[in-house]
Coordinates of C-alpha atoms in Angstrom, one line a residue:
X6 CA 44.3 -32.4 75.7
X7 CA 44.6 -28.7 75.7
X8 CA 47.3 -29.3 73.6
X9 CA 45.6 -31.0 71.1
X10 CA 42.3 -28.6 71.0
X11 CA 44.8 -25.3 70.6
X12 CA 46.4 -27.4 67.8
X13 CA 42.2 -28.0 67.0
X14 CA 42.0 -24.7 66.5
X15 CA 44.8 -23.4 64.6
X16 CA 44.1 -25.8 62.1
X17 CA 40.6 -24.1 62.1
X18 CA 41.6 -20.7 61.6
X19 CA 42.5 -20.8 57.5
X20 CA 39.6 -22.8 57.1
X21 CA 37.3 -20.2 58.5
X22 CA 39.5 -17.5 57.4
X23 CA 39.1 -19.2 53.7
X24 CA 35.2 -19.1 54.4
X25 CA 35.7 -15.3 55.3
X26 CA 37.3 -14.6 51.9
X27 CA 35.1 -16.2 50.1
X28 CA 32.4 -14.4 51.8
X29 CA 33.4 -11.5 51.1
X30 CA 34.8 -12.0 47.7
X31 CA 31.0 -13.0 46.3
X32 CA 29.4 -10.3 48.5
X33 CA 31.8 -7.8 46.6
X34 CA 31.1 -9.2 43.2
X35 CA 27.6 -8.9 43.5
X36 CA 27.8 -5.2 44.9
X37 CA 30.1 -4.3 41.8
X38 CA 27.7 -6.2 39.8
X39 CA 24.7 -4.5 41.0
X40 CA 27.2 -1.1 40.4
X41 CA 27.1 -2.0 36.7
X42 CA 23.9 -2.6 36.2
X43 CA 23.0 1.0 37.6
X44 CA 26.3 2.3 35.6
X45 CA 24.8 0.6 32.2
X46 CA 21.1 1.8 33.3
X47 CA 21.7 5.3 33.9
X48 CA 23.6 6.7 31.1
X49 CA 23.9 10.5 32.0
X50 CA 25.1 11.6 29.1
X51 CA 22.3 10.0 27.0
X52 CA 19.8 10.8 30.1
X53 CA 16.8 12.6 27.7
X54 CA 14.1 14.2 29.9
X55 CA 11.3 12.8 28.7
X56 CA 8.2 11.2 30.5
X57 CA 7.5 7.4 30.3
X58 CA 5.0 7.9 28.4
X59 CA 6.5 9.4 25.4
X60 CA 9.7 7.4 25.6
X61 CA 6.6 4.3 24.9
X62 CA 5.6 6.3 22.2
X63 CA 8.9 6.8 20.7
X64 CA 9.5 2.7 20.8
X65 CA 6.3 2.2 19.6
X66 CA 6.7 3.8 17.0
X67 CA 9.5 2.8 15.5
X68 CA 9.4 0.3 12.7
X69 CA 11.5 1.8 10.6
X70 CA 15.1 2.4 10.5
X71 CA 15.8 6.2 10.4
X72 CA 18.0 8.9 13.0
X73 CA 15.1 8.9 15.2
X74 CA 16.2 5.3 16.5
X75 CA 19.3 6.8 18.5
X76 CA 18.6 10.6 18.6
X77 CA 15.8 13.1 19.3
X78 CA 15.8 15.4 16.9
X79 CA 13.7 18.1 18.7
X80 CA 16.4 18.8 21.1
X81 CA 19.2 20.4 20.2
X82 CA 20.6 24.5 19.4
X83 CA 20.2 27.3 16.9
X84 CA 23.6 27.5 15.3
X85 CA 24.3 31.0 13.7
X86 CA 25.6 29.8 9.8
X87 CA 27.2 31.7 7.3
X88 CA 26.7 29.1 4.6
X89 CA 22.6 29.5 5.2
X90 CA 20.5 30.5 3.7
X91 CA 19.9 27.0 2.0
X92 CA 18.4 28.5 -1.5
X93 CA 17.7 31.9 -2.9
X94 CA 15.1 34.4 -1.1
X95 CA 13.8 35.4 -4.7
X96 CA 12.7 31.5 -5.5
X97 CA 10.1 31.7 -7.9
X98 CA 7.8 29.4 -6.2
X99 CA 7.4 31.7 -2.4
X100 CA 4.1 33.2 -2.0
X101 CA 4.1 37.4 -1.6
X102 CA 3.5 37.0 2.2
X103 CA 6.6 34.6 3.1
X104 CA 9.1 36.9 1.1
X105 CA 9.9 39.1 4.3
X106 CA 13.1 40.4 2.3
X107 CA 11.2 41.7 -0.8
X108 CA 8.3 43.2 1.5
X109 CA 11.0 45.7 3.0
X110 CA 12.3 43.4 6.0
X111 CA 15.6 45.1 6.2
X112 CA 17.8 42.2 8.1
X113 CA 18.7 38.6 6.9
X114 CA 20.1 36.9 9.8
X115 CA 16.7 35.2 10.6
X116 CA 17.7 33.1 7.5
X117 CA 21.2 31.9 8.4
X118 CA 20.2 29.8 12.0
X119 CA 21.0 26.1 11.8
X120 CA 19.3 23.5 14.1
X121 CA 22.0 21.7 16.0
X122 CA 20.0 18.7 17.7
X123 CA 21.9 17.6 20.8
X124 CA 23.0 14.1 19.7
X125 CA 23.4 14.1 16.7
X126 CA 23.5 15.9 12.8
X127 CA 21.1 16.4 10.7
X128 CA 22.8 16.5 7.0
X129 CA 23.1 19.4 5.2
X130 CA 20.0 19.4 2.4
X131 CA 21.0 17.7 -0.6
X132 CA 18.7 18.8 -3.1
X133 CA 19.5 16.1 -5.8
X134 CA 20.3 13.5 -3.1
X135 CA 16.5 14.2 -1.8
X136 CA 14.9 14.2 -5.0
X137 CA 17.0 10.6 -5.8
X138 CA 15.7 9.1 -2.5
X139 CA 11.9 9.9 -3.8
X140 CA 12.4 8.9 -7.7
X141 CA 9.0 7.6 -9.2
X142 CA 7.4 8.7 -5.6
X143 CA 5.1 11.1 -4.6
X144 CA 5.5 13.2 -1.2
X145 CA 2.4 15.1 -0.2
X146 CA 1.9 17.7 3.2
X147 CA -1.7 17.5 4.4
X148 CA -2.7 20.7 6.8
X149 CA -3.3 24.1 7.3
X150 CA -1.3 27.7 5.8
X151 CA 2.0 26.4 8.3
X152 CA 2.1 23.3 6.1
X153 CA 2.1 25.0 3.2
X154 CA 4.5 27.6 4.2
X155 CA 6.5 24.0 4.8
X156 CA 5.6 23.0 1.0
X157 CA 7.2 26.0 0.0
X158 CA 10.3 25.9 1.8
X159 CA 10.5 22.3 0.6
X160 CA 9.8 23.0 -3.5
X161 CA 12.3 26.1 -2.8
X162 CA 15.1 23.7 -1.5
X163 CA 15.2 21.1 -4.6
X164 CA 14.0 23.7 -7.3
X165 CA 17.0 25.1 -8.2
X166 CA 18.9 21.6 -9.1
X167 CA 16.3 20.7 -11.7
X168 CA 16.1 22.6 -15.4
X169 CA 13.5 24.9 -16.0
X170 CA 11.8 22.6 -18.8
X171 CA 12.1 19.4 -16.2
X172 CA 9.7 20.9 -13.3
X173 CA 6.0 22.6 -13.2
X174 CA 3.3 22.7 -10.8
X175 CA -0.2 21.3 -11.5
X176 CA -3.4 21.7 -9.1
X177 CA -6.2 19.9 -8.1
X178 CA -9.1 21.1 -6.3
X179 CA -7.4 22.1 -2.4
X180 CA -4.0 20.5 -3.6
X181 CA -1.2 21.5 -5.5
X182 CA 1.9 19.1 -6.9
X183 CA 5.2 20.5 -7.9
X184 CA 6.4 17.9 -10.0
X185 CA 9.5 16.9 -10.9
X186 CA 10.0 15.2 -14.3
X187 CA 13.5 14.0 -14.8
X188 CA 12.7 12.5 -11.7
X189 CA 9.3 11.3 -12.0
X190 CA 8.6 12.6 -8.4
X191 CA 6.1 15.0 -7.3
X192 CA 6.2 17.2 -4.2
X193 CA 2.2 17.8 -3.4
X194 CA 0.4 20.0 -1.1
X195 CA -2.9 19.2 0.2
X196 CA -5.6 21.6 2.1
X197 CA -6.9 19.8 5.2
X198 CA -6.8 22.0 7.8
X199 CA -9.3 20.1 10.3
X200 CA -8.4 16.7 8.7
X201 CA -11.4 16.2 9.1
X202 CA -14.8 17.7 7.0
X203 CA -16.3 20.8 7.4
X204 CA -20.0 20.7 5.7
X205 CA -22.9 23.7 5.2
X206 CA -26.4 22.7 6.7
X207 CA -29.4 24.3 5.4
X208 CA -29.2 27.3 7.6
X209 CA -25.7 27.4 5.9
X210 CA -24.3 27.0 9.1
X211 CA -20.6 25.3 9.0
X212 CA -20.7 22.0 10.2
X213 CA -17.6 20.3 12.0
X214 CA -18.0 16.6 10.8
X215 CA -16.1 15.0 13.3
X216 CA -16.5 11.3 12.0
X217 CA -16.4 12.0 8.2
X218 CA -13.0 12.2 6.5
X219 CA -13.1 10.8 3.1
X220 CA -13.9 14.1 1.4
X221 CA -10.4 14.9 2.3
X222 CA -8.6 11.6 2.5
X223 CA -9.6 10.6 -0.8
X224 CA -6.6 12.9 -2.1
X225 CA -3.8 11.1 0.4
X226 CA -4.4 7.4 -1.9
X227 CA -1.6 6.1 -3.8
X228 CA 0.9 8.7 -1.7
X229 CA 4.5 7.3 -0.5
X230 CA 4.9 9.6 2.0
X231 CA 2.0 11.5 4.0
X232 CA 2.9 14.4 6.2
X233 CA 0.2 15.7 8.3
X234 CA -0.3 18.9 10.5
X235 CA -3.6 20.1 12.1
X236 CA -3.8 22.4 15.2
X237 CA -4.1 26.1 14.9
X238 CA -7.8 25.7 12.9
X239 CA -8.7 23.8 16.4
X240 CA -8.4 27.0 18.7
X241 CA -9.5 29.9 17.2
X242 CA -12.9 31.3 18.5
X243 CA -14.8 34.2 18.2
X244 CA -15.2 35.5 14.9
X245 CA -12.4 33.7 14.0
X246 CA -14.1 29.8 15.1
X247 CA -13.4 27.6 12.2
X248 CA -17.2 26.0 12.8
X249 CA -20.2 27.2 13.8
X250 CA -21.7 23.2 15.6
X251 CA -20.1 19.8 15.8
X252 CA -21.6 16.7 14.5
X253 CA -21.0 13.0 15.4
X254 CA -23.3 10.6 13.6
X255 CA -26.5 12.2 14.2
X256 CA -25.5 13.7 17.4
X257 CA -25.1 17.9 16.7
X258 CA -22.8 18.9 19.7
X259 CA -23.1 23.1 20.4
X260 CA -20.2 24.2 22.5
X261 CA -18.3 21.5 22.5
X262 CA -14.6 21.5 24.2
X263 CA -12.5 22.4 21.2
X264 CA -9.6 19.6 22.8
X265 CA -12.3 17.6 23.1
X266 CA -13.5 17.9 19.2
X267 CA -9.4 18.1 18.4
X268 CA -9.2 14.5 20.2
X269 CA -12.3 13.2 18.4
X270 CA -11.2 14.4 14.7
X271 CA -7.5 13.1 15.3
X272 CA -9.4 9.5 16.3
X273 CA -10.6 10.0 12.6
X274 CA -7.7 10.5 11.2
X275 CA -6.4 7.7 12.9
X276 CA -8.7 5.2 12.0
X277 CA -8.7 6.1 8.4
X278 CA -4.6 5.9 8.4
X279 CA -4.9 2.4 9.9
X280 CA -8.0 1.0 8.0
X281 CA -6.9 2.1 4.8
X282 CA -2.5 2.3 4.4
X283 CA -0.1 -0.4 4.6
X284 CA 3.4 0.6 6.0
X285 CA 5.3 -1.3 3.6
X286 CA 4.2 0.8 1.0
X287 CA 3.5 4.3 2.8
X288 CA 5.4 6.6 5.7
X289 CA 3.4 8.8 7.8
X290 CA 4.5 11.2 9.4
X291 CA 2.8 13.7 11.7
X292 CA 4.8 17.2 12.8
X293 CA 3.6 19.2 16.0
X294 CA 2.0 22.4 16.4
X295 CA 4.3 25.6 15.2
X296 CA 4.2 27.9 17.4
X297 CA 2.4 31.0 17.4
X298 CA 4.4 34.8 19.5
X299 CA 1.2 36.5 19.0
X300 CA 0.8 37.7 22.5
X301 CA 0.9 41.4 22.7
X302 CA -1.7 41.4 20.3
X303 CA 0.3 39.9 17.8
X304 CA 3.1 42.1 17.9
X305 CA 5.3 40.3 20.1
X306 CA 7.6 39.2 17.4
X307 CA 7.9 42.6 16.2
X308 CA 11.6 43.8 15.1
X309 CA 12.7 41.0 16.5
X310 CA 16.0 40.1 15.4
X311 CA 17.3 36.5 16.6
X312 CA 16.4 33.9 18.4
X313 CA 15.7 33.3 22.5
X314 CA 18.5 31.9 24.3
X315 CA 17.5 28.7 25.2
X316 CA 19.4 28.2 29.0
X317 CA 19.9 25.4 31.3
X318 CA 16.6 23.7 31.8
X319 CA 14.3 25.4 29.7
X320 CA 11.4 24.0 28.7
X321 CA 8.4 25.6 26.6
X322 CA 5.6 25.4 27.4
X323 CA 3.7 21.9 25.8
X324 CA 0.3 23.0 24.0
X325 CA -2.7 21.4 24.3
X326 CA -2.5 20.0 20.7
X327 CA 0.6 18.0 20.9
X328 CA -0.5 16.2 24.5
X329 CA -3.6 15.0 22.8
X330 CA -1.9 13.9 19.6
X331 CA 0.6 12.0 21.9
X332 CA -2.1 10.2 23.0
X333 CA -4.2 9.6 19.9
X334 CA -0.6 8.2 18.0
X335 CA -0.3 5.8 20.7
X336 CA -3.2 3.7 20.3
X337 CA -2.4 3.6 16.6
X338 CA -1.1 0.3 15.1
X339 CA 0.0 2.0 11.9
X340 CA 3.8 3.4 12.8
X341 CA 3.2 7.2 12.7
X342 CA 6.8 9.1 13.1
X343 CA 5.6 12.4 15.3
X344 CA 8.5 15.2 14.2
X345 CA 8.2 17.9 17.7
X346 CA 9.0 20.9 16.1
X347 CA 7.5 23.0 18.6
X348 CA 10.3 23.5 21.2
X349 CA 12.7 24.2 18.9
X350 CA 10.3 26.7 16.4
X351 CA 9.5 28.6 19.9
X352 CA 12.7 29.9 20.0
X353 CA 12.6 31.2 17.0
X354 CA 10.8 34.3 17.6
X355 CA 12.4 36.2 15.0
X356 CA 11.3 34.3 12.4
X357 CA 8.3 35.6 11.6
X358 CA 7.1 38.1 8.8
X359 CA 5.3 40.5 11.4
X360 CA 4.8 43.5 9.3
X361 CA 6.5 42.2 6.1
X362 CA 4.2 39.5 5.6
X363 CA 1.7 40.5 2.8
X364 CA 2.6 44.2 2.6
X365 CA 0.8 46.8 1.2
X366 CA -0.2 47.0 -2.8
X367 CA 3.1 47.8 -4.4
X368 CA 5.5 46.5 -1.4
X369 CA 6.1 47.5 1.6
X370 CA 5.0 47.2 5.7
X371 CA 1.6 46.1 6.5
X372 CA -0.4 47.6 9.1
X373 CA -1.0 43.9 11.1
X374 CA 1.7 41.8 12.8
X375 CA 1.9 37.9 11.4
X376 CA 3.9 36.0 14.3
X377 CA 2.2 33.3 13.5
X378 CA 3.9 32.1 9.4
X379 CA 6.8 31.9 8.9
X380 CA 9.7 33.9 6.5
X381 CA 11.0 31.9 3.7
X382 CA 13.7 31.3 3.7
X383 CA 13.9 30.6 7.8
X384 CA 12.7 28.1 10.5
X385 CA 10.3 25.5 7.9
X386 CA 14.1 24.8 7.0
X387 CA 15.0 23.0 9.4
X388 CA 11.7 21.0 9.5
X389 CA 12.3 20.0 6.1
X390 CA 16.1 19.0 6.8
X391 CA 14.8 16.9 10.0
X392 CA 12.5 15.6 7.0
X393 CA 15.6 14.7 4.7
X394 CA 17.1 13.0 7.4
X395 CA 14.2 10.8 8.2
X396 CA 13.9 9.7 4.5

């Protein structure tokens, strides 16, 4: 009998050690399994730091294929570049107050920084590449005196390609077109810098209309691509206050929150963009708040001579402006492309005309500090290669 259950047993023990095995064989597949999945979830190397929130705006917003689907352009390095500047600092087409070199602005490295984004490359601008990509289309930049220190940078990069009897500029009212004939293409500037309409009452008081836009938009019809700005006219106060009341229907609003009137004209904007375009015919795109060194009384950029050192972690400041445009883009249904170029223009502190902006009559230093535009060429650059890469 004992016999017999010892011989029981022994016959037991592979079957039971078989069960063991195969316990712990499944147990260890699902624990590598579940090693995977966190491996494959949690790519460091592609970890961005970005909130939820924005990462949901980013996928919402992307409709279209371009390098925003697998890179964020907006983070990334200043690369010091020989081969830069991009076009000649005595284009015809550069207002007075953006030619820092002719107003006496003895060094030129501010115009030979590259942006590097991390992930990716941004292609070299290729003026006649650019200018094939928007045959028979027109490209216009709606905003404020930063947008059209962009338009500039922009009709500087492709002017030089075309000859002189194939290009002129044309105006309209608050916009300008440079146009470009062999190509039947037009690179346009519009003046908007509220978006939104700014009115005279009786008292001739200025009037922010916060829920009229078609005095403006009527311009932005028919356009291919649409690149907005609007966010410095939204801040300034004092003497410098781009309006004098708010209105909302009938409602006049005194004193109102200027984010709070910068949310309500954005809401505008964005009705009008999604009431009246159609994505398969026009892009939108949207670019960030430049930034503005004009603490120390605006002379913080002063004989500054290349850019901050960006070091492990940093992370500027976000502005009021581009949190509530964040905001206002994602209950859009219309695919609005937001290009952030306000980390990476921060850095840039040289960039800016400080006393060689306008000069004084005949050339020369001013007495004021401008850290707020930007030299040409310099940083709107870069915005505009981000720009040929998205098209």
């Amino acid at each position: 009998m004992d016999h017999q259950m010892a011989g029981t047993a022994q016959s037991r023990r592979p079957l039971r050690s078989s069960f063991y095995f195969l316990l712990m064989t499944t147990l260890s597949a699902a624990l590598l399994s579940q090693k995977l999945l966190c491996t494959a979830l949690l790519d460091v190397d592609s970890l961005e730091w970005r909130d939820d929130k924005e990462d949901e705006l980013n996928e919402a917003q992307s409709h279209q294929n371009s390098p925003r689907d697998s890179c964020n352009l907006s983070v990334g390095e200043w690369v010091f570049d020989p081969s830069y500047p991009l076009y000649d600092p005595a284009c015809p087409y550069l207002s007075v107050q953006l030619s820092c070199r002719s107003n006496g602005r003895p060094d030129s490295d501010f115009q030979r920084w590259r942006w590097k984004p991390k992930q990716c490359s941004v292609p070299r601008f290729d003026a006649l590449d650019f200018l094939a990509r928007i045959r028979k289309k027109r490209i216009m930049l709606v905003g404020d005196s930063i947008m059209r220190n962009q338009w500039e940078s922009l009709v500087c990069l492709v002017e030089s390609v075309i000859p002189g009897d194939m290009k002129s500029v044309s105006s309209d009212g608050p916009c300008s077109a440079f146009h470009a004939m062999e190509f039947q293409a037009s690179v346009e500037f519009c003046w908007a810098p509220l978006l939104v309409e700014v009115k005279r009452d009786a008292e001739n008081r200025r009037v922010l209309q916060l829920d009229s836009i078609e005095g403006n938009a009527k311009h932005w019809y028919g356009v291919d691509v649409l690149l907005f700005d609007s966010a410095h006219w939204w801040t300034h106060s004092g003497k410098w206050s781009s309006w004098d009341l708010c209105k909302e229907g009938e409602r006049v609003l005194a004193n109102l929150n200027p984010m709070v009137a910068y949310e309500k004209g954005l809401t505008t904007w964005a009705e009008w963009v999604d009431l009246h375009l159609d994505p398969r015919r026009t892009r939108v795109i949207f670019r960030s708040a430049s930034p503005r060194h004009n603490r120390d009384n605006g002379w913080q950029c002063y004989r500054k001579k290349e850019p901050v050192a960006a070091y492990v972690g940093y992370s500027p400041r976000t502005p009021g402006q581009l949190v509530v445009l964040r905001e206002v883009l994602k209950k859009m249904s219309f695919p609005v492309y937001l290009m952030d170029v306000t980390g990476m223009s921060a850095l840039r502190v040289d960039g800016h005309p400080s006393i060689y902006g306008k000069g004084k009559e005949g050339g020369g230093p001013a007495a004021s500090s401008d850290c707020s535009h930007w030299c040409l060429p310099g940083v709107p650059d870069a915005w505009n290669e981000m720009l040929y890469a998205l098209l």
